[in-house]
């Protein structure tokens, strides 16, 4: 009786392809908030402005419309960058 090698069958049925995750390079996403990074960080960290207040400031002073969740995501991203330095 012949033994069946499962790995051999998988190789025959599904050819191996490149692992897209290992080949994919992370590219830096540029946000429209980046030019105002230090102003936003100052408002948030030093002056304790809320996300809603910063959102209004961006709309009125910089003519940029972003959601609070986008603002929070970018603040976390900048904090992560700061901790890696």
N, CA and C of each residue as an Amber inpcrd file, in Angstrom:
protein
   255
   0.8380000  -1.1830000   0.0000000   0.0000000   0.0000000   0.0000000
   0.8830000   1.2460000   0.0000000   0.4870000   2.1970000  -0.7740000
   1.2560000   3.4180000  -0.9410000   0.8690000   4.4380000   0.1270000
   1.8610000   5.1090000   0.7320000   1.5530000   6.1670000   1.7000000
   1.4030000   7.4900000   0.9620000   0.5140000   8.2870000   1.4500000
   0.2250000   9.5710000   0.8190000   0.9040000  10.6790000   1.6100000
   1.6720000  11.4650000   0.9130000   2.3350000  12.6040000   1.5290000
   1.4970000  13.8530000   1.2290000   0.8390000  14.3760000   2.2570000
  -0.0610000  15.5220000   2.0990000   0.6890000  16.7560000   1.5790000
   1.8740000  17.0140000   2.1060000   2.6410000  18.1800000   1.6660000
   2.9750000  18.0980000   0.1870000   3.2840000  16.9130000  -0.2710000
   3.5990000  16.7100000  -1.6840000   2.3750000  17.0190000  -2.5510000
   1.2170000  16.6160000  -2.0840000  -0.0290000  16.8740000  -2.8320000
  -0.3190000  18.3690000  -2.8670000  -0.1380000  19.0620000  -1.7350000
  -0.3810000  20.5050000  -1.6900000   0.5310000  21.2510000  -2.6490000
   1.7690000  20.8360000  -2.7160000   2.7160000  21.4780000  -3.6250000
   2.3020000  21.2970000  -5.0750000   1.7560000  20.1460000  -5.3780000
   1.3270000  19.8740000  -6.7460000   0.0660000  20.6500000  -7.1100000
  -0.8660000  20.7550000  -6.1620000  -2.1380000  21.4020000  -6.4430000
  -2.0460000  22.9260000  -6.4390000  -1.3430000  23.4660000  -5.4500000
  -1.2640000  24.9200000  -5.2920000   0.1940000  25.3390000  -5.3930000
   0.5560000  25.9150000  -6.5080000   1.9540000  26.3320000  -6.6250000
   2.2680000  27.4320000  -5.6170000   3.4450000  27.3790000  -5.0690000
   3.8400000  28.3810000  -4.0870000   4.0130000  29.7230000  -4.7780000
   3.5130000  30.7130000  -4.1180000   3.6880000  32.0720000  -4.6280000
   4.4530000  32.8710000  -3.5790000   4.7870000  34.0750000  -3.9250000
   5.5030000  34.9220000  -2.9810000   4.5870000  35.2940000  -1.8320000
   5.1800000  35.4060000  -0.6960000   4.4360000  35.8830000   0.4610000
   4.3240000  37.3960000   0.3310000   3.1380000  37.8570000  -0.0220000
   2.9480000  39.2790000  -0.2970000   3.2250000  40.1480000   0.9200000
   2.9710000  39.6370000   2.1040000   3.2090000  40.4310000   3.3020000
   4.6920000  40.6910000   3.5230000   5.5310000  39.7300000   3.1940000
   6.9580000  39.9250000   3.4080000   7.5740000  40.8020000   2.3310000
   6.9990000  40.7940000   1.1230000   7.5320000  41.5990000   0.0380000
   7.0330000  43.0400000   0.0800000   5.9060000  43.2210000   0.6800000
   5.2820000  44.5280000   0.7050000   6.0450000  45.4650000   1.6450000
   6.4000000  46.5950000   1.1380000   7.0700000  47.5770000   1.9700000
   6.0240000  48.5400000   2.5070000   6.2130000  48.9120000   3.7450000
   5.2960000  49.8890000   4.3100000   5.6600000  51.2490000   3.7460000
   4.6670000  51.9110000   3.2250000   4.9340000  53.2520000   2.7490000
   4.3060000  54.2250000   3.7260000   4.9280000  55.3290000   3.8650000
   4.4660000  56.3250000   4.8140000   3.2810000  57.0520000   4.2020000
   2.1960000  57.0170000   4.9160000   0.9930000  57.7090000   4.4800000
   1.1030000  59.1720000   4.8850000   0.9280000  60.0420000   3.9460000
   1.0180000  61.4680000   4.2300000  -0.3880000  62.0070000   4.4460000
  -0.5790000  62.5920000   5.5940000  -1.8730000  63.1330000   5.9570000
  -1.9180000  64.6280000   5.6960000  -3.1150000  65.1240000   5.4400000
  -3.2570000  66.5690000   5.2850000  -3.0710000  67.2940000   6.6110000
  -3.0160000  66.5360000   7.7040000  -2.7680000  67.1290000   9.0160000
  -1.2780000  67.3080000   9.3150000  -0.4290000  66.6220000   8.5800000
   1.0100000  66.6590000   8.8470000   1.6200000  68.0620000   8.8760000
   1.2440000  68.9700000   7.9800000   1.8450000  70.3160000   8.0500000
   1.5190000  71.0620000   9.3500000   0.4660000  70.6360000  10.0420000
   0.0210000  71.3160000  11.2610000   0.3120000  70.4830000  12.5080000
   1.2150000  69.5300000  12.3660000   1.5090000  68.5730000  13.4330000
   1.8280000  69.2580000  14.7580000   2.7790000  70.1620000  14.7490000
   3.2270000  70.7690000  16.0080000   2.1770000  71.6910000  16.6050000
   1.4220000  72.3440000  15.7670000   0.3280000  73.1760000  16.2780000
  -0.7380000  72.3010000  16.9460000  -1.1000000  71.2100000  16.2860000
  -2.1160000  70.3060000  16.8270000  -1.6220000  69.6670000  18.1170000
  -0.3660000  69.2120000  18.1300000   0.1900000  68.6030000  19.3410000
   0.2350000  69.5960000  20.4970000   0.5520000  70.8470000  20.2070000
   0.5680000  71.8740000  21.2470000  -0.8340000  72.1060000  21.7970000
  -1.7980000  72.2200000  20.9080000  -3.1780000  72.4150000  21.3480000
  -3.6610000  71.2450000  22.2030000  -3.3160000  70.0400000  21.7920000
  -3.8140000  68.8470000  22.4780000  -3.0650000  68.5670000  23.7840000
  -1.7470000  68.5700000  23.7260000  -0.9580000  68.1610000  24.8890000
  -0.6980000  69.2780000  25.8920000  -0.3850000  70.4650000  25.4130000
  -0.0050000  71.5420000  26.3230000  -1.1770000  72.4120000  26.7410000
  -2.0960000  72.6640000  25.8370000  -3.2290000  73.5220000  26.1440000
  -4.4860000  72.7260000  26.4950000  -4.4020000  71.3960000  26.3980000
  -5.4980000  70.4830000  26.7590000  -6.7990000  70.7590000  26.0160000
  -6.6870000  71.1180000  24.7400000  -7.8770000  71.2890000  23.9140000
  -8.4660000  69.9190000  23.6220000  -9.7780000  69.8590000  23.5480000
 -10.4450000  68.6080000  23.1950000 -10.3350000  68.3800000  21.6940000
 -10.6130000  67.1570000  21.2700000 -10.5740000  66.8440000  19.8400000
 -11.5850000  67.6780000  19.0630000 -12.7490000  67.8880000  19.6690000
 -13.7830000  68.6960000  19.0200000 -13.3440000  70.1360000  18.8300000
 -12.6630000  70.6810000  19.8300000 -12.1760000  72.0600000  19.7320000
 -11.0890000  72.1760000  18.6700000 -10.1990000  71.1950000  18.6200000
  -9.1510000  71.1940000  17.5920000  -9.7730000  71.0380000  16.2050000
 -10.8020000  70.2200000  16.1290000 -11.5100000  70.0220000  14.8630000
 -12.1030000  71.3550000  14.3730000 -12.7090000  72.1080000  15.2720000
 -13.2750000  73.4170000  14.9160000 -12.1640000  74.3840000  14.5250000
 -11.0520000  74.3690000  15.2780000  -9.9010000  75.2290000  14.9710000
  -9.3690000  74.9320000  13.5640000  -9.2430000  73.6470000  13.2310000
  -8.7670000  73.2690000  11.8960000  -9.7130000  73.7640000  10.8000000
 -11.0050000  73.6560000  11.0480000 -11.9970000  74.0840000  10.0630000
 -11.9580000  75.5960000   9.8650000 -11.9080000  76.3370000  10.9710000
 -11.9680000  77.7970000  10.8850000 -10.6460000  78.4330000  10.4640000
  -9.5450000  77.9680000  11.0090000  -8.2460000  78.6180000  10.7630000
  -7.4870000  78.0390000   9.5680000  -7.6070000  76.7420000   9.3450000
  -6.8140000  76.0910000   8.3000000  -7.6460000  75.5800000   7.1350000
  -8.9630000  75.7280000   7.2530000  -9.9050000  75.2860000   6.2170000
  -9.7300000  73.8060000   5.8770000  -9.5760000  73.0000000   6.9260000
  -9.4350000  71.5520000   6.7880000 -10.5730000  70.9000000   7.5620000
 -11.2590000  69.9960000   6.9060000 -12.3440000  69.2810000   7.5550000
 -11.9340000  67.8260000   7.7760000 -11.8340000  67.4360000   9.0430000
 -11.5110000  66.0540000   9.3900000 -12.4180000  65.6090000  10.5330000
 -12.6050000  64.3160000  10.6320000 -13.4090000  63.7790000  11.7300000
 -12.5530000  63.6980000  12.9980000 -13.2160000  63.5770000  14.1240000
 -12.4900000  63.4370000  15.3920000 -11.6940000  62.1360000  15.4250000
 -12.2500000  61.0940000  14.8290000 -11.5350000  59.8110000  14.8260000
 -10.2620000  59.8980000  13.9870000 -10.3050000  60.6390000  12.8840000
  -9.1090000  60.8440000  12.0640000  -8.0680000  61.6210000  12.8500000
  -8.5120000  62.6220000  13.5500000  -7.6160000  63.4360000  14.3690000
  -6.9760000  62.5920000  15.4720000  -7.7670000  61.7840000  16.1390000
  -7.2570000  60.9260000  17.2040000  -6.2680000  59.8950000  16.6570000
  -6.5770000  59.3090000  15.5090000  -5.6850000  58.3340000  14.8770000
  -4.3410000  58.9760000  14.5570000  -4.3700000  60.2040000  14.0480000
  -3.1160000  60.8780000  13.6980000  -2.3270000  61.2490000  14.9520000
  -3.0150000  61.6700000  15.9910000  -2.3310000  61.9820000  17.2510000
  -1.6250000  60.7440000  17.8060000  -2.2910000  59.6070000  17.7530000
  -1.6740000  58.3540000  18.2150000  -0.4730000  57.9950000  17.3450000
  -0.5900000  58.2020000  16.0440000   0.5070000  57.9170000  15.1220000
   1.7170000  58.7880000  15.4660000   1.4790000  60.0700000  15.6990000
   2.5790000  60.9730000  16.0400000   3.2100000  60.6010000  17.3740000
   2.4000000  60.1740000  18.3210000   2.9430000  59.7490000  19.6160000
   3.8100000  58.4920000  19.4560000   3.3900000  57.5820000  18.5950000
   4.1770000  56.3910000  18.3120000   5.5120000  56.7480000  17.6750000
   5.4980000  57.7210000  16.7640000   6.7300000  58.1800000  16.1290000
   7.6830000  58.7680000  17.1700000   7.1040000  59.5280000  18.0640000
   7.9000000  60.1910000  19.1090000   8.5530000  59.1580000  20.0300000
   7.8260000  58.1010000  20.3740000   8.3620000  57.0840000  21.2850000
   9.4420000  56.2310000  20.6080000   9.4120000  56.1280000  19.2780000
  10.4210000  55.3420000  18.5480000  11.7370000  56.0960000  18.3960000
  11.6780000  57.4160000  18.5080000  12.9020000  58.2260000  18.3350000
  13.8310000  58.1230000  19.4920000
